Amino acid sequence: MSARLLLPLGFAFSILIWAYIVKPESKQPIPPPQVDAPLAAAAGKETAVFAGGCFWGTQAVFQRVKGVIATTTGYAGGSASTATYDQVVTETTGHAESVEVIYDPSRISYGQLLRIFFSVAHDPTQLNRQGPDVGTSYRSAIFYANEEQKRVATAYISQLDAAKVFTKPIVTEVTPLKGFYRAEDYHQDYALKNPANPYIQICDLPKISALKQQFPELFVDYKGKQEAAH
């Protein structure tokens, strides 16, 4: 992702080519999960961790979802000793760029978060890449925190594949969360703070628009971490 920060001419051109040639498979949200955790009876906090390509865009989506309390960009899948940006971009650490989502289970279910993840946050059929970003650190992954999350995630993937919702099989990994490591400060709220960045405009702002269009009842206009919980 260092190339994204510098955005050299060649990389910018590749983003433009990808944006205008590769089209989303659907303008409609995918079906809801048939297996889901019920909404909690009382307010609380639970954690979900998703990897879906560049964590700038994944965070930009989930921080605008009603019921989400906080989001953090970071790394999951590798060890604490290699959880730095400079090491992760070498594609040798096992880490994936990920987002930790703290949510209120009385307001939004884990299955609803998964529906958003698969509908607008990324393309779950791309193996070890996401759009113009290539490498295992951009893989699609669900890092489950407990057996219930594993059950809901695996059932949903089976449901979507059986229904052939996507033209290709889902390649999303479902793997236990062994650790989540916060990314450097400049990666936090990056899309919010850098709306004029060409990468953000081409790759990430369309995801926010898709969230608003496909899930208007869940969309909130995020202004920054100083806001109260949605």
Short mmCIF file of C-alpha atoms in Angstrom, two decimals:
data_model
loop_
_atom_site.label_atom_id
_atom_site.label_comp_id
_atom_site.label_asym_id
_atom_site.label_seq_id
_atom_site.Cartn_x
_atom_site.Cartn_y
_atom_site.Cartn_z
CA MET A 1 0.00 0.00 0.00
CA SER A 2 3.01 2.32 0.03
CA ALA A 3 2.30 2.77 -3.66
CA ARG A 4 -1.15 4.01 -2.71
CA LEU A 5 0.33 6.60 -0.41
CA LEU A 6 2.67 7.94 -3.10
CA LEU A 7 0.32 7.15 -6.00
CA PRO A 8 2.87 7.17 -8.83
CA LEU A 9 1.55 7.70 -12.33
CA GLY A 10 1.64 4.01 -13.29
CA PHE A 11 -0.28 2.94 -10.21
CA ALA A 12 -2.87 5.68 -10.69
CA PHE A 13 -3.34 4.54 -14.28
CA SER A 14 -3.85 0.93 -13.17
CA ILE A 15 -6.51 2.06 -10.69
CA LEU A 16 -8.34 3.95 -13.43
CA ILE A 17 -8.22 0.96 -15.77
CA TRP A 18 -9.55 -1.32 -13.01
CA ALA A 19 -12.30 1.12 -12.04
CA TYR A 20 -13.66 1.53 -15.55
CA ILE A 21 -13.31 -2.05 -16.74
CA VAL A 22 -14.21 -4.08 -13.65
CA LYS A 23 -17.84 -3.55 -12.72
CA PRO A 24 -19.63 -4.63 -9.53
CA GLU A 25 -21.65 -7.81 -9.99
CA SER A 26 -24.83 -6.35 -8.52
CA LYS A 27 -26.37 -3.04 -7.59
CA GLN A 28 -28.66 -4.78 -5.12
CA PRO A 29 -27.77 -6.14 -1.68
CA ILE A 30 -27.21 -9.85 -1.50
CA PRO A 31 -29.76 -12.00 0.38
CA PRO A 32 -29.69 -11.84 4.20
CA PRO A 33 -28.22 -14.79 6.10
CA GLN A 34 -30.57 -17.64 6.87
CA VAL A 35 -28.47 -18.45 9.95
CA ASP A 36 -27.75 -15.51 12.25
CA ALA A 37 -27.24 -14.59 15.88
CA PRO A 38 -30.38 -13.01 17.34
CA LEU A 39 -30.28 -9.41 18.48
CA ALA A 40 -29.25 -9.15 22.13
CA ALA A 41 -31.85 -8.17 24.70
CA ALA A 42 -29.63 -5.45 26.16
CA ALA A 43 -27.04 -3.05 24.80
CA GLY A 44 -23.43 -4.21 24.87
CA LYS A 45 -20.22 -4.48 22.90
CA GLU A 46 -18.98 -7.29 20.70
CA THR A 47 -16.04 -7.49 18.30
CA ALA A 48 -15.85 -8.58 14.68
CA VAL A 49 -12.71 -8.56 12.52
CA PHE A 50 -12.86 -8.49 8.72
CA ALA A 51 -10.21 -8.34 6.00
CA GLY A 52 -11.29 -7.23 2.54
CA GLY A 53 -8.42 -5.60 0.71
CA CYS A 54 -7.12 -2.15 1.65
CA PHE A 55 -8.31 -1.42 5.16
CA TRP A 56 -9.01 2.23 4.31
CA GLY A 57 -12.13 1.28 2.36
CA THR A 58 -13.26 -1.47 4.73
CA GLN A 59 -13.12 0.97 7.64
CA ALA A 60 -14.89 3.66 5.60
CA VAL A 61 -17.83 1.30 5.13
CA PHE A 62 -18.21 -0.09 8.63
CA GLN A 63 -17.80 3.23 10.43
CA ARG A 64 -20.96 4.35 8.63
CA VAL A 65 -23.13 1.45 9.80
CA LYS A 66 -25.81 1.99 12.42
CA GLY A 67 -25.04 -0.02 15.54
CA VAL A 68 -21.26 0.14 15.03
CA ILE A 69 -19.60 1.83 17.98
CA ALA A 70 -15.99 2.06 16.79
CA THR A 71 -13.66 0.80 14.06
CA THR A 72 -9.88 0.39 13.98
CA THR A 73 -7.60 -0.46 11.08
CA GLY A 74 -4.92 -3.01 11.80
CA TYR A 75 -3.34 -6.35 11.02
CA ALA A 76 -4.50 -9.91 11.72
CA GLY A 77 -3.24 -13.33 10.76
CA GLY A 78 0.40 -12.98 11.76
CA SER A 79 2.42 -12.36 14.89
CA ALA A 80 2.75 -9.24 17.03
CA SER A 81 6.42 -8.89 16.08
CA THR A 82 5.59 -8.39 12.39
CA ALA A 83 2.49 -6.19 12.79
CA THR A 84 3.91 -3.05 11.23
CA TYR A 85 3.07 -1.56 7.86
CA ASP A 86 6.63 -1.73 6.57
CA GLN A 87 6.75 -5.47 7.29
CA VAL A 88 3.21 -6.33 6.16
CA VAL A 89 3.76 -4.84 2.68
CA THR A 90 6.58 -7.34 2.10
CA GLU A 91 3.85 -10.03 1.90
CA THR A 92 5.87 -12.35 4.15
CA THR A 93 4.17 -11.87 7.53
CA GLY A 94 0.89 -13.76 7.13
CA HIS A 95 -1.00 -10.63 8.12
CA ALA A 96 -4.00 -9.28 6.26
CA GLU A 97 -5.00 -5.65 6.35
CA SER A 98 -8.03 -5.86 8.63
CA VAL A 99 -10.62 -3.80 10.45
CA GLU A 100 -11.78 -4.37 14.00
CA VAL A 101 -15.47 -3.53 14.32
CA ILE A 102 -16.90 -2.92 17.80
CA TYR A 103 -20.68 -3.13 17.59
CA ASP A 104 -23.77 -3.19 19.78
CA PRO A 105 -25.38 -6.65 19.34
CA SER A 106 -28.74 -5.26 20.45
CA ARG A 107 -28.78 -2.95 17.43
CA ILE A 108 -27.12 -4.96 14.66
CA SER A 109 -26.42 -8.66 14.31
CA TYR A 110 -23.21 -10.35 13.23
CA GLY A 111 -25.03 -11.67 10.18
CA GLN A 112 -26.03 -8.16 9.15
CA LEU A 113 -22.39 -7.09 9.36
CA LEU A 114 -21.46 -10.04 7.15
CA ARG A 115 -24.12 -9.08 4.63
CA ILE A 116 -22.59 -5.61 4.35
CA PHE A 117 -19.08 -7.11 4.17
CA PHE A 118 -20.04 -9.32 1.21
CA SER A 119 -22.34 -6.79 -0.50
CA VAL A 120 -20.41 -3.53 -0.57
CA ALA A 121 -17.14 -3.68 1.39
CA HIS A 122 -15.24 -5.90 -1.06
CA ASP A 123 -15.41 -8.64 -3.70
CA PRO A 124 -15.22 -12.01 -1.89
CA THR A 125 -14.40 -13.91 -5.09
CA GLN A 126 -10.96 -12.34 -5.60
CA LEU A 127 -8.13 -14.52 -4.31
CA ASN A 128 -5.24 -12.76 -2.55
CA ARG A 129 -6.08 -9.41 -4.08
CA GLN A 130 -8.73 -6.71 -4.18
CA GLY A 131 -9.00 -4.67 -7.33
CA PRO A 132 -5.60 -3.12 -8.13
CA ASP A 133 -4.04 -4.31 -4.84
CA VAL A 134 -2.34 -7.69 -5.10
CA GLY A 135 -0.91 -9.91 -2.37
CA THR A 136 -1.96 -12.07 0.55
CA SER A 137 -2.21 -9.01 2.80
CA TYR A 138 -5.22 -8.00 0.67
CA ARG A 139 -6.98 -11.37 0.97
CA SER A 140 -10.60 -11.78 1.94
CA ALA A 141 -10.91 -13.16 5.46
CA ILE A 142 -13.23 -13.37 8.42
CA PHE A 143 -11.40 -13.69 11.73
CA TYR A 144 -13.97 -15.14 14.10
CA ALA A 145 -13.85 -14.40 17.81
CA ASN A 146 -16.06 -17.29 18.93
CA GLU A 147 -17.84 -20.40 17.70
CA GLU A 148 -21.09 -18.55 17.05
CA GLN A 149 -19.35 -16.18 14.62
CA LYS A 150 -17.74 -19.17 12.92
CA ARG A 151 -21.12 -20.90 12.61
CA VAL A 152 -22.85 -17.85 11.13
CA ALA A 153 -20.00 -17.05 8.73
CA THR A 154 -19.56 -20.56 7.34
CA ALA A 155 -23.30 -21.05 6.95
CA TYR A 156 -23.63 -17.74 5.10
CA ILE A 157 -20.82 -18.52 2.69
CA SER A 158 -22.41 -21.92 1.95
CA GLN A 159 -25.78 -20.22 1.44
CA LEU A 160 -24.39 -17.65 -0.99
CA ASP A 161 -22.37 -20.20 -2.94
CA ALA A 162 -25.32 -22.60 -3.19
CA ALA A 163 -27.52 -19.79 -4.51
CA LYS A 164 -24.79 -18.72 -6.96
CA VAL A 165 -25.16 -15.13 -5.79
CA PHE A 166 -21.73 -14.41 -7.27
CA THR A 167 -20.58 -15.60 -10.67
CA LYS A 168 -17.50 -17.18 -9.08
CA PRO A 169 -17.03 -19.11 -5.81
CA ILE A 170 -16.38 -17.19 -2.61
CA VAL A 171 -12.73 -17.49 -1.54
CA THR A 172 -13.09 -15.79 1.87
CA GLU A 173 -11.10 -17.49 4.62
CA VAL A 174 -12.88 -18.20 7.91
CA THR A 175 -10.19 -18.46 10.52
CA PRO A 176 -9.88 -18.00 14.30
CA LEU A 177 -8.81 -14.58 15.55
CA LYS A 178 -5.48 -15.08 17.30
CA GLY A 179 -4.65 -11.39 17.60
CA PHE A 180 -5.50 -8.00 16.17
CA TYR A 181 -2.82 -5.33 16.06
CA ARG A 182 -3.67 -1.67 15.59
CA ALA A 183 -2.19 -0.03 12.50
CA GLU A 184 -0.21 3.18 12.53
CA ASP A 185 -2.06 6.40 13.34
CA TYR A 186 -2.00 7.71 9.78
CA HIS A 187 -4.04 4.69 8.64
CA GLN A 188 -6.89 5.48 11.03
CA ASP A 189 -9.84 7.30 9.40
CA TYR A 190 -7.70 7.64 6.27
CA ALA A 191 -10.60 7.87 3.81
CA LEU A 192 -12.37 10.46 5.96
CA LYS A 193 -9.26 12.62 6.28
CA ASN A 194 -8.12 12.28 2.65
CA PRO A 195 -11.25 12.50 0.47
CA ALA A 196 -9.31 14.09 -2.41
CA ASN A 197 -6.83 11.20 -2.64
CA PRO A 198 -7.35 9.62 -6.10
CA TYR A 199 -7.25 6.10 -4.64
CA ILE A 200 -9.98 6.99 -2.14
CA GLN A 201 -12.11 8.67 -4.79
CA ILE A 202 -11.88 5.78 -7.23
CA CYS A 203 -11.79 2.72 -4.96
CA ASP A 204 -13.44 3.67 -1.67
CA LEU A 205 -16.00 6.46 -2.10
CA PRO A 206 -18.07 4.17 -4.38
CA LYS A 207 -18.28 1.69 -1.50
CA ILE A 208 -19.74 4.37 0.76
CA SER A 209 -22.24 5.29 -1.96
CA ALA A 210 -23.18 1.62 -2.38
CA LEU A 211 -23.74 1.26 1.36
CA LYS A 212 -26.07 4.27 1.37
CA GLN A 213 -27.93 3.03 -1.69
CA GLN A 214 -28.27 -0.63 -0.71
CA PHE A 215 -28.70 -0.25 3.06
CA PRO A 216 -30.33 3.16 3.66
CA GLU A 217 -31.85 1.99 6.93
CA LEU A 218 -28.38 1.22 8.31
CA PHE A 219 -26.44 4.16 6.88
CA VAL A 220 -25.13 6.93 9.14
CA ASP A 221 -23.10 9.96 8.10
CA TYR A 222 -19.83 9.46 9.95
CA LYS A 223 -17.91 12.66 10.74
CA GLY A 224 -15.10 11.39 12.96
CA LYS A 225 -14.25 9.51 16.11
CA GLN A 226 -15.26 12.41 18.29
CA GLU A 227 -18.89 11.48 17.56
CA ALA A 228 -20.95 9.47 20.00
CA ALA A 229 -21.82 5.88 19.13
CA HIS A 230 -24.22 5.55 16.20
#
